[in-house]
Short mmCIF file of C-alpha atoms in Angstrom, two decimals:
data_model
loop_
_atom_site.label_atom_id
_atom_site.label_comp_id
_atom_site.label_asym_id
_atom_site.label_seq_id
_atom_site.Cartn_x
_atom_site.Cartn_y
_atom_site.Cartn_z
CA MET A 1 18.02 -19.82 9.70
CA SER A 2 15.68 -17.00 8.71
CA GLY A 3 15.96 -13.73 10.60
CA PHE A 4 12.29 -14.18 11.51
CA GLY A 5 12.97 -17.54 13.18
CA LYS A 6 11.24 -19.48 10.41
CA LYS A 7 11.12 -19.22 6.63
CA ILE A 8 8.08 -17.03 5.90
CA VAL A 9 6.25 -17.61 2.63
CA VAL A 10 3.39 -16.05 0.69
CA THR A 11 0.58 -18.40 -0.31
CA GLY A 12 -2.15 -16.03 -1.48
CA MET A 13 -2.64 -12.47 -2.71
CA GLY A 14 -5.55 -10.16 -3.42
CA THR A 15 -5.97 -6.55 -4.46
CA VAL A 16 -8.44 -3.87 -5.45
CA ASN A 17 -6.86 -0.68 -6.76
CA PRO A 18 -7.26 1.91 -9.53
CA ILE A 19 -5.92 -0.40 -12.24
CA GLY A 20 -7.21 -3.76 -11.11
CA LYS A 21 -9.93 -5.50 -9.10
CA SER A 22 -7.99 -8.75 -9.07
CA ILE A 23 -4.35 -9.84 -9.17
CA GLU A 24 -4.70 -10.82 -12.82
CA GLU A 25 -6.21 -7.51 -13.93
CA TYR A 26 -3.74 -5.53 -11.83
CA TRP A 27 -0.73 -7.30 -13.30
CA LYS A 28 -1.99 -7.08 -16.87
CA ASN A 29 -2.46 -3.33 -16.59
CA LEU A 30 0.86 -2.84 -14.81
CA ILE A 31 2.92 -4.48 -17.51
CA ASN A 32 0.89 -2.78 -20.26
CA GLY A 33 1.47 0.65 -18.74
CA GLU A 34 -2.20 1.47 -18.11
CA SER A 35 -2.84 4.43 -15.83
CA GLY A 36 -5.72 4.49 -13.36
CA ILE A 37 -5.46 8.22 -12.72
CA ASP A 38 -8.32 10.46 -13.83
CA ARG A 39 -10.51 13.37 -12.76
CA ILE A 40 -11.96 12.81 -9.30
CA ARG A 41 -15.34 11.07 -9.20
CA ALA A 42 -15.87 10.84 -5.42
CA PHE A 43 -16.85 14.52 -5.19
CA ASP A 44 -16.98 17.54 -7.47
CA PRO A 45 -13.41 18.90 -7.39
CA THR A 46 -14.26 22.11 -9.25
CA GLY A 47 -12.41 24.95 -7.57
CA PHE A 48 -9.80 22.69 -5.96
CA PRO A 49 -6.18 23.21 -7.08
CA VAL A 50 -5.95 19.41 -7.40
CA GLN A 51 -8.74 17.68 -9.32
CA ILE A 52 -7.22 14.27 -10.13
CA ALA A 53 -6.76 11.01 -8.25
CA GLY A 54 -6.47 7.27 -8.62
CA GLU A 55 -9.86 5.77 -7.77
CA VAL A 56 -11.43 2.33 -7.88
CA LYS A 57 -14.20 2.89 -10.40
CA GLN A 58 -16.85 0.96 -8.51
CA ASP A 59 -19.56 2.66 -6.48
CA ASP A 60 -20.72 -0.43 -4.58
CA LEU A 61 -17.51 -2.03 -3.35
CA SER A 62 -19.40 -4.71 -1.44
CA THR A 63 -20.02 -6.48 -4.76
CA LEU A 64 -16.26 -7.13 -5.00
CA ILE A 65 -16.20 -9.28 -1.86
CA PRO A 66 -15.96 -12.90 -3.12
CA SER A 67 -19.43 -14.45 -2.98
CA SER A 68 -18.06 -17.99 -2.67
CA LEU A 69 -16.81 -17.28 0.85
CA PRO A 70 -19.11 -17.37 3.89
CA ALA A 71 -21.18 -14.24 4.13
CA CYS A 72 -19.57 -11.32 5.92
CA PRO A 73 -21.55 -9.51 8.59
CA THR A 74 -22.54 -6.07 7.39
CA SER A 75 -20.18 -3.47 8.81
CA PRO A 76 -21.95 -0.58 10.55
CA LEU A 77 -19.27 1.57 8.91
CA PRO A 78 -19.30 0.83 5.18
CA HIS A 79 -16.22 2.96 4.56
CA ARG A 80 -14.42 2.38 1.30
CA THR A 81 -11.28 1.56 3.31
CA VAL A 82 -13.16 -1.26 5.06
CA LEU A 83 -14.84 -2.63 1.93
CA LEU A 84 -11.64 -2.48 -0.11
CA SER A 85 -9.88 -4.51 2.56
CA LEU A 86 -12.67 -7.09 2.75
CA ALA A 87 -12.54 -7.54 -1.03
CA ALA A 88 -8.75 -7.86 -1.20
CA SER A 89 -8.53 -10.21 1.79
CA GLY A 90 -11.31 -12.39 0.42
CA GLN A 91 -9.43 -12.78 -2.85
CA ALA A 92 -6.25 -13.70 -0.98
CA ILE A 93 -8.00 -16.32 1.17
CA LEU A 94 -9.42 -18.01 -1.92
CA ALA A 95 -6.09 -17.85 -3.75
CA ALA A 96 -4.37 -19.53 -0.80
CA GLY A 97 -6.87 -22.40 -0.86
CA LEU A 98 -8.17 -21.57 2.61
CA ASP A 99 -11.67 -21.61 4.06
CA PRO A 100 -12.34 -19.52 7.20
CA ARG A 101 -14.96 -22.06 8.30
CA ASN A 102 -12.32 -24.76 8.57
CA TRP A 103 -9.28 -23.07 10.07
CA ASN A 104 -8.50 -22.71 13.77
CA PRO A 105 -9.51 -19.07 14.29
CA GLN A 106 -7.20 -18.68 17.29
CA ARG A 107 -4.18 -19.51 15.10
CA VAL A 108 -4.94 -16.85 12.49
CA GLY A 109 -3.95 -13.18 12.89
CA VAL A 110 -4.45 -9.87 11.10
CA TYR A 111 -1.78 -7.19 10.74
CA LEU A 112 -2.71 -4.26 8.51
CA GLY A 113 -1.37 -0.91 7.47
CA VAL A 114 -4.36 1.43 7.51
CA GLY A 115 -4.83 5.18 7.53
CA ILE A 116 -7.64 7.36 8.80
CA GLY A 117 -11.12 6.72 7.51
CA THR A 118 -13.25 8.87 5.23
CA MET A 119 -15.69 11.31 6.76
CA ASP A 120 -19.05 11.99 5.12
CA PHE A 121 -17.93 15.50 4.24
CA PRO A 122 -21.21 16.97 2.91
CA ALA A 123 -23.19 15.69 5.90
CA HIS A 124 -20.57 16.92 8.34
CA ALA A 125 -20.34 20.33 6.69
CA THR A 126 -24.12 20.68 6.75
CA ALA A 127 -24.23 19.91 10.48
CA VAL A 128 -21.49 22.46 11.16
CA ARG A 129 -23.17 25.16 9.06
CA GLU A 130 -26.50 24.67 10.80
CA SER A 131 -24.84 24.86 14.22
CA PHE A 132 -23.95 28.55 13.98
CA ASP A 133 -26.06 31.33 15.45
CA ASN A 134 -24.91 34.90 14.74
CA GLY A 135 -21.37 33.71 14.22
CA ASP A 136 -21.23 31.53 17.33
CA LEU A 137 -20.85 27.75 17.15
CA LEU A 138 -23.45 26.07 19.34
CA VAL A 139 -22.11 22.62 20.16
CA PRO A 140 -25.45 21.19 21.41
CA ARG A 141 -27.03 22.21 18.11
CA PHE A 142 -24.23 20.45 16.24
CA MET A 143 -24.81 17.28 18.26
CA LYS A 144 -28.52 17.38 17.52
CA GLY A 145 -27.75 17.89 13.83
CA ILE A 146 -25.60 14.77 13.80
CA GLU A 147 -28.30 12.79 15.61
CA LYS A 148 -30.85 14.02 13.07
CA GLN A 149 -28.69 12.62 10.27
CA GLY A 150 -28.74 9.18 11.88
CA ARG A 151 -24.96 8.83 12.21
CA PRO A 152 -24.48 6.93 15.50
CA TYR A 153 -20.93 5.94 14.57
CA LEU A 154 -19.65 9.46 13.92
CA GLU A 155 -16.89 9.14 16.52
CA THR A 156 -15.34 6.22 14.65
CA GLU A 157 -15.64 7.53 11.09
CA LEU A 158 -11.99 8.55 11.12
CA ASP A 159 -10.85 5.62 13.25
CA THR A 160 -8.70 2.78 11.93
CA ASP A 161 -10.14 -0.08 14.00
CA PRO A 162 -13.26 -0.75 11.88
CA THR A 163 -11.10 -2.30 9.15
CA LEU A 164 -9.51 -4.75 11.58
CA ASP A 165 -12.87 -5.51 13.14
CA ALA A 166 -14.52 -6.19 9.79
CA ILE A 167 -11.73 -8.56 8.71
CA SER A 168 -11.76 -10.46 12.00
CA MET A 169 -15.56 -10.77 12.17
CA GLY A 170 -15.95 -11.44 8.49
CA TRP A 171 -13.32 -14.16 8.19
CA ASN A 172 -13.59 -15.89 11.58
CA ILE A 173 -10.28 -14.68 13.04
CA GLU A 174 -9.66 -14.75 16.79
CA GLY A 175 -5.86 -14.52 16.90
CA PRO A 176 -3.82 -11.34 17.42
CA GLN A 177 -4.62 -8.24 15.42
CA SER A 178 -2.68 -5.02 15.03
CA ILE A 179 -2.39 -1.92 12.89
CA SER A 180 0.63 -0.06 11.55
CA LEU A 181 0.11 3.69 11.26
CA THR A 182 3.40 4.70 9.66
CA ALA A 183 1.83 6.64 6.80
CA CYS A 184 3.15 5.60 3.38
CA ALA A 185 5.24 2.81 4.93
CA ALA A 186 2.32 1.30 6.87
CA SER A 187 1.41 -1.79 4.86
CA ALA A 188 5.04 -2.69 4.15
CA GLN A 189 5.76 -2.46 7.87
CA ALA A 190 2.68 -4.57 8.62
CA ILE A 191 4.05 -7.29 6.33
CA GLY A 192 7.42 -7.26 8.05
CA GLU A 193 5.99 -7.31 11.56
CA ALA A 194 3.52 -10.07 10.66
CA CYS A 195 6.47 -12.27 9.73
CA TYR A 196 7.68 -12.10 13.33
CA TRP A 197 4.32 -13.35 14.60
CA ILE A 198 4.72 -16.50 12.55
CA GLY A 199 8.41 -16.84 13.34
CA LYS A 200 7.70 -16.70 17.08
CA GLY A 201 4.94 -19.28 16.83
CA MET A 202 2.13 -16.92 17.81
CA VAL A 203 0.03 -17.91 14.78
CA ASP A 204 0.10 -20.20 11.76
CA ILE A 205 -1.45 -17.77 9.26
CA VAL A 206 -1.50 -13.97 9.01
CA LEU A 207 -3.62 -11.82 6.73
CA THR A 208 -1.45 -8.78 6.16
CA GLY A 209 -1.14 -5.79 3.88
CA GLY A 210 -3.24 -2.67 4.00
CA SER A 211 -6.11 -0.53 2.81
CA HIS A 212 -6.68 3.19 2.47
CA SER A 213 -9.19 5.52 0.85
CA ILE A 214 -8.96 9.25 1.50
CA VAL A 215 -9.86 10.63 -1.91
CA ASP A 216 -12.12 13.21 -0.30
CA PRO A 217 -12.03 16.97 0.26
CA PHE A 218 -9.99 16.57 3.45
CA GLY A 219 -7.38 14.31 1.86
CA ILE A 220 -6.98 16.44 -1.25
CA THR A 221 -6.87 19.67 0.75
CA GLY A 222 -4.42 18.34 3.33
CA PHE A 223 -1.83 16.99 0.93
CA GLY A 224 -2.48 19.91 -1.40
CA HIS A 225 -1.53 22.39 1.32
CA LEU A 226 1.75 20.53 1.69
CA THR A 227 2.32 21.13 -2.05
CA ALA A 228 2.87 17.38 -2.31
CA LEU A 229 0.31 16.72 -5.06
CA SER A 230 0.60 17.06 -8.81
CA THR A 231 -1.55 19.83 -10.26
CA ARG A 232 -1.55 18.49 -13.83
CA ASN A 233 -5.35 18.49 -13.87
CA ASP A 234 -5.51 18.78 -17.65
CA ASP A 235 -3.46 15.63 -18.24
CA PRO A 236 -4.26 13.08 -15.48
CA LYS A 237 -2.72 10.03 -17.15
CA ARG A 238 0.64 11.78 -17.39
CA ALA A 239 0.52 13.58 -14.06
CA CYS A 240 2.53 11.09 -12.01
CA ARG A 241 6.05 10.89 -13.43
CA PRO A 242 8.50 9.40 -10.93
CA PHE A 243 12.17 10.31 -11.41
CA ASP A 244 11.38 12.57 -14.38
CA LYS A 245 12.93 16.02 -14.22
CA ASP A 246 9.53 17.71 -14.59
CA ARG A 247 7.75 15.79 -11.82
CA ASP A 248 5.57 18.03 -9.67
CA GLY A 249 4.15 15.79 -6.96
CA PHE A 250 2.31 12.55 -6.34
CA VAL A 251 -1.28 11.69 -7.20
CA LEU A 252 -3.48 10.63 -4.28
CA ALA A 253 -5.15 7.24 -4.73
CA GLU A 254 -7.11 4.54 -2.95
CA GLY A 255 -6.63 0.81 -2.86
CA ALA A 256 -6.07 -2.34 -0.84
CA GLY A 257 -3.92 -5.42 -0.96
CA THR A 258 -3.61 -8.56 1.15
CA LEU A 259 -0.94 -11.23 1.45
CA ILE A 260 -1.48 -14.57 3.17
CA LEU A 261 1.68 -15.40 5.13
CA GLU A 262 2.57 -18.78 6.60
CA SER A 263 5.69 -20.61 7.68
CA GLU A 264 7.15 -22.82 4.98
CA GLU A 265 6.54 -25.85 7.19
CA TYR A 266 2.85 -25.07 7.71
CA ALA A 267 2.24 -24.20 4.06
CA ARG A 268 3.89 -27.36 2.77
CA ALA A 269 2.07 -29.53 5.29
CA ARG A 270 -1.28 -28.40 3.91
CA GLY A 271 -0.12 -28.64 0.29
CA ALA A 272 -0.30 -24.92 -0.45
CA GLU A 273 1.22 -23.35 -3.54
CA ILE A 274 4.05 -21.08 -2.39
CA LEU A 275 4.43 -17.84 -4.36
CA ALA A 276 7.49 -16.23 -2.78
CA GLU A 277 9.48 -15.80 0.42
CA ILE A 278 9.63 -12.68 2.58
CA ALA A 279 13.32 -13.05 3.37
CA GLY A 280 14.26 -9.73 4.95
CA TYR A 281 12.78 -6.64 6.53
CA GLY A 282 14.57 -3.37 7.26
CA LEU A 283 13.35 -0.39 9.26
CA SER A 284 14.77 3.05 9.94
CA THR A 285 13.68 6.57 10.83
CA ASP A 286 14.99 9.85 9.44
CA ALA A 287 14.27 11.96 12.56
CA TYR A 288 14.54 14.95 10.23
CA ARG A 289 11.28 16.64 9.19
CA VAL A 290 7.64 15.63 9.01
CA THR A 291 7.24 16.28 5.29
CA ASP A 292 10.78 16.13 3.87
CA PRO A 293 13.18 13.18 3.68
CA ASP A 294 16.66 13.46 5.11
CA PRO A 295 18.68 14.87 2.18
CA THR A 296 21.67 12.66 3.05
CA ALA A 297 19.65 9.49 2.26
CA GLU A 298 21.43 7.70 5.11
CA SER A 299 18.27 6.45 6.78
CA PRO A 300 16.49 4.87 3.78
CA ALA A 301 19.79 3.32 2.73
CA ARG A 302 20.05 1.78 6.20
CA ALA A 303 16.57 0.26 5.86
CA MET A 304 17.57 -1.35 2.57
CA SER A 305 20.85 -2.64 4.00
CA ASN A 306 19.08 -4.03 7.05
CA ALA A 307 16.62 -5.94 4.84
CA LEU A 308 19.50 -7.49 2.92
CA ARG A 309 21.34 -8.35 6.13
CA MET A 310 18.31 -10.11 7.59
CA ALA A 311 17.87 -12.02 4.33
CA GLY A 312 21.50 -13.12 4.46
CA MET A 313 22.06 -11.59 1.04
CA SER A 314 24.50 -9.09 -0.44
CA SER A 315 23.81 -6.08 -2.61
CA ASP A 316 25.15 -8.10 -5.55
CA GLN A 317 22.06 -10.31 -5.30
CA VAL A 318 19.52 -7.51 -5.79
CA ASP A 319 17.94 -8.01 -9.22
CA VAL A 320 15.24 -5.32 -9.13
CA VAL A 321 14.33 -2.37 -6.91
CA ASN A 322 10.61 -1.70 -6.62
CA ALA A 323 10.94 1.95 -5.66
CA HIS A 324 8.77 4.08 -3.41
CA GLY A 325 8.99 6.50 -6.35
CA THR A 326 6.31 9.03 -5.48
CA SER A 327 7.02 11.65 -8.18
CA THR A 328 7.93 14.36 -5.68
CA GLN A 329 11.18 16.22 -6.23
CA ALA A 330 12.66 15.36 -2.83
CA ASN A 331 11.61 11.70 -2.51
CA ASP A 332 12.84 10.60 -5.91
CA ARG A 333 16.17 12.37 -5.52
CA VAL A 334 16.79 10.95 -2.04
CA GLU A 335 15.67 7.44 -2.97
CA THR A 336 18.06 7.47 -5.93
CA MET A 337 20.88 8.44 -3.55
CA ALA A 338 19.91 5.66 -1.14
CA ILE A 339 19.94 3.03 -3.88
CA LYS A 340 23.41 4.16 -4.94
CA LYS A 341 24.66 3.96 -1.35
CA VAL A 342 23.47 0.38 -1.03
CA LEU A 343 24.22 -1.01 -4.49
CA GLY A 344 27.31 1.02 -5.35
CA GLU A 345 28.27 0.89 -9.02
CA ARG A 346 25.72 -1.89 -9.59
CA ALA A 347 22.98 0.68 -9.02
CA TYR A 348 23.33 1.77 -12.65
CA ARG A 349 22.70 -1.77 -13.90
CA VAL A 350 19.78 -2.79 -11.66
CA PRO A 351 16.27 -1.94 -12.92
CA VAL A 352 14.43 0.51 -10.65
CA HIS A 353 10.72 1.09 -11.26
CA SER A 354 7.72 2.83 -9.70
CA ILE A 355 4.18 1.48 -10.03
CA LYS A 356 2.79 4.75 -8.62
CA SER A 357 3.13 6.17 -12.12
CA MET A 358 0.05 4.05 -12.88
CA THR A 359 -1.72 3.41 -9.58
CA GLY A 360 -1.13 6.74 -7.90
CA HIS A 361 -0.17 6.83 -4.21
CA SER A 362 -2.58 4.94 -1.96
CA ILE A 363 -0.64 6.03 1.16
CA ALA A 364 -1.06 3.28 3.79
CA ALA A 365 -1.82 0.66 1.12
CA ALA A 366 1.06 1.59 -1.20
CA GLY A 367 3.60 -0.85 0.24
CA VAL A 368 1.48 -3.96 -0.21
CA LEU A 369 0.61 -3.04 -3.81
CA GLU A 370 4.33 -2.80 -4.46
CA ALA A 371 5.02 -6.09 -2.67
CA ILE A 372 2.44 -7.80 -4.88
CA ALA A 373 4.10 -6.33 -7.97
CA ALA A 374 7.48 -7.58 -6.71
CA ILE A 375 6.13 -11.12 -6.25
CA GLN A 376 4.64 -11.03 -9.74
CA THR A 377 7.99 -9.90 -11.15
CA LEU A 378 9.63 -12.96 -9.59
CA SER A 379 7.02 -15.38 -10.89
CA GLU A 380 6.35 -13.86 -14.32
CA GLY A 381 9.83 -12.61 -15.20
CA VAL A 382 8.72 -9.09 -16.09
CA VAL A 383 9.48 -5.68 -14.57
CA PRO A 384 6.60 -3.18 -14.96
CA PRO A 385 7.56 0.18 -16.45
CA THR A 386 7.85 3.59 -14.87
CA LEU A 387 5.25 5.47 -16.88
CA ASN A 388 5.71 9.06 -18.07
CA TYR A 389 9.49 9.10 -17.75
CA GLN A 390 10.48 11.52 -20.51
CA THR A 391 13.05 14.08 -19.36
CA PRO A 392 16.11 12.75 -17.48
CA ASP A 393 17.02 14.44 -14.21
CA PRO A 394 20.77 14.70 -13.49
CA ASP A 395 19.99 13.84 -9.85
CA CYS A 396 17.99 10.75 -10.86
CA ASP A 397 20.29 8.93 -13.25
CA LEU A 398 19.51 5.23 -12.80
CA ASP A 399 17.69 2.76 -15.05
CA TYR A 400 14.03 3.45 -14.28
CA VAL A 401 12.55 1.05 -16.87
CA PRO A 402 10.99 3.94 -18.79
CA ASN A 403 7.55 3.47 -20.32
CA GLU A 404 7.82 -0.18 -21.38
CA ALA A 405 7.87 -3.38 -19.34
CA ARG A 406 11.03 -5.47 -19.51
CA GLU A 407 11.66 -9.19 -19.26
CA ILE A 408 14.06 -10.27 -16.54
CA ALA A 409 15.05 -13.44 -14.72
CA ALA A 410 14.86 -12.07 -11.18
CA LYS A 411 15.41 -14.03 -7.98
CA MET A 412 15.20 -11.16 -5.49
CA VAL A 413 13.46 -7.79 -5.38
CA LEU A 414 13.97 -5.01 -2.85
CA SER A 415 10.67 -3.21 -2.30
CA ASN A 416 10.88 0.24 -0.69
CA SER A 417 8.25 2.22 1.22
CA PHE A 418 9.14 5.58 2.76
CA GLY A 419 6.52 7.40 4.83
CA PHE A 420 5.78 11.00 5.73
CA GLY A 421 7.61 11.66 8.98
CA GLY A 422 10.68 9.71 7.89
CA GLN A 423 9.56 6.10 8.43
CA ASN A 424 11.48 3.85 6.05
CA VAL A 425 10.76 0.20 5.27
CA SER A 426 12.42 -2.14 2.82
CA LEU A 427 11.35 -5.73 2.14
CA ALA A 428 13.66 -8.31 0.58
CA ILE A 429 11.35 -10.60 -1.38
CA LYS A 430 12.86 -13.76 -2.85
CA GLU A 431 11.91 -16.43 -5.30
CA TYR A 432 10.85 -19.41 -3.21
CA MET A 433 13.35 -22.25 -3.11
CA PRO A 434 12.38 -25.37 -1.10
CA CYS A 435 14.75 -26.33 1.70
#
């Protein structure tokens, strides 16, 4: 019996991210070691200490929403986070062979990992500047400035709900909906929690995963002040180098990914192609610091062990670790320790890789992009490389699949997502085997 109450399977996937606007393009670029990191396009970063990011090079994201699906209502908040999610979820629905016009909307749910939205920074800054009089901020003048700009939804620009609302309205979903806000672990946690919904019989289908786009002055400034970002502005493609001795921080990115989850019974009854099984889900919290992982690595190791325990599997059955691998000094060192704690001596023989070396770090959406890569590894028999691994670090001494993809016959992948604040999630993703 599955730890979720039922065997939970994946029947469809979709993604839009810096190296792919479809599953096929994403996978091709992953295994070929193509980086999506470049100088920032969303705004002029001149003068910023950090001037690079992973962006989806598409100005009008609405054109990526599959046209063969019923038309989506226009969102009053055309944030990139919202549009990225609509595009990825539309792809996943089509891939699963589903049609929102024909399903029972009350038996379909949405569980997403989403971060804060993107504010119209120039417009906001203009309104603030024009609100001062002899050094004093006049709030009524600020309010009038916002009204003059025609921004009636200002109060929700940084909210997370518009993404859920757009998915539910766009795809005819009336079942439960929820959001995970656990930073970099958000979409991985959403996937795990969505499995319980199906296991408990609350729904038949869940659209899960995540979306996030904060490549803006606030996002760059905020993470930059934490000294968490790489400052290799002169060499963007080589900036993100997980587990390398000379790593100097992660690269902020945007992206979205969606999985369609169903019970095995429901999927087989409708004749769906089953891509993989979400077999286990582990959670833990460091309770240490907001920005630094617990240096003992006990908590992330516990999340990994809990995922294996739920899956009914031992550490000997782990074939690949899809690492959180951010390219920060602390994360990569601690994650390496955690893997050793869980796998023991086998840790040195199990491939460990980080896709962030190519995609950058899309924060709330990172976990689902990694889950998709894990599922592709199971089906295609290839582990993507960790790009830019050049100088070994004595504290990071595992097999990180440096710079070139590798063929492997994998049956199970552990996919890790560790968030700011110490939230740790690990997913045990298995090759699907019929009962």
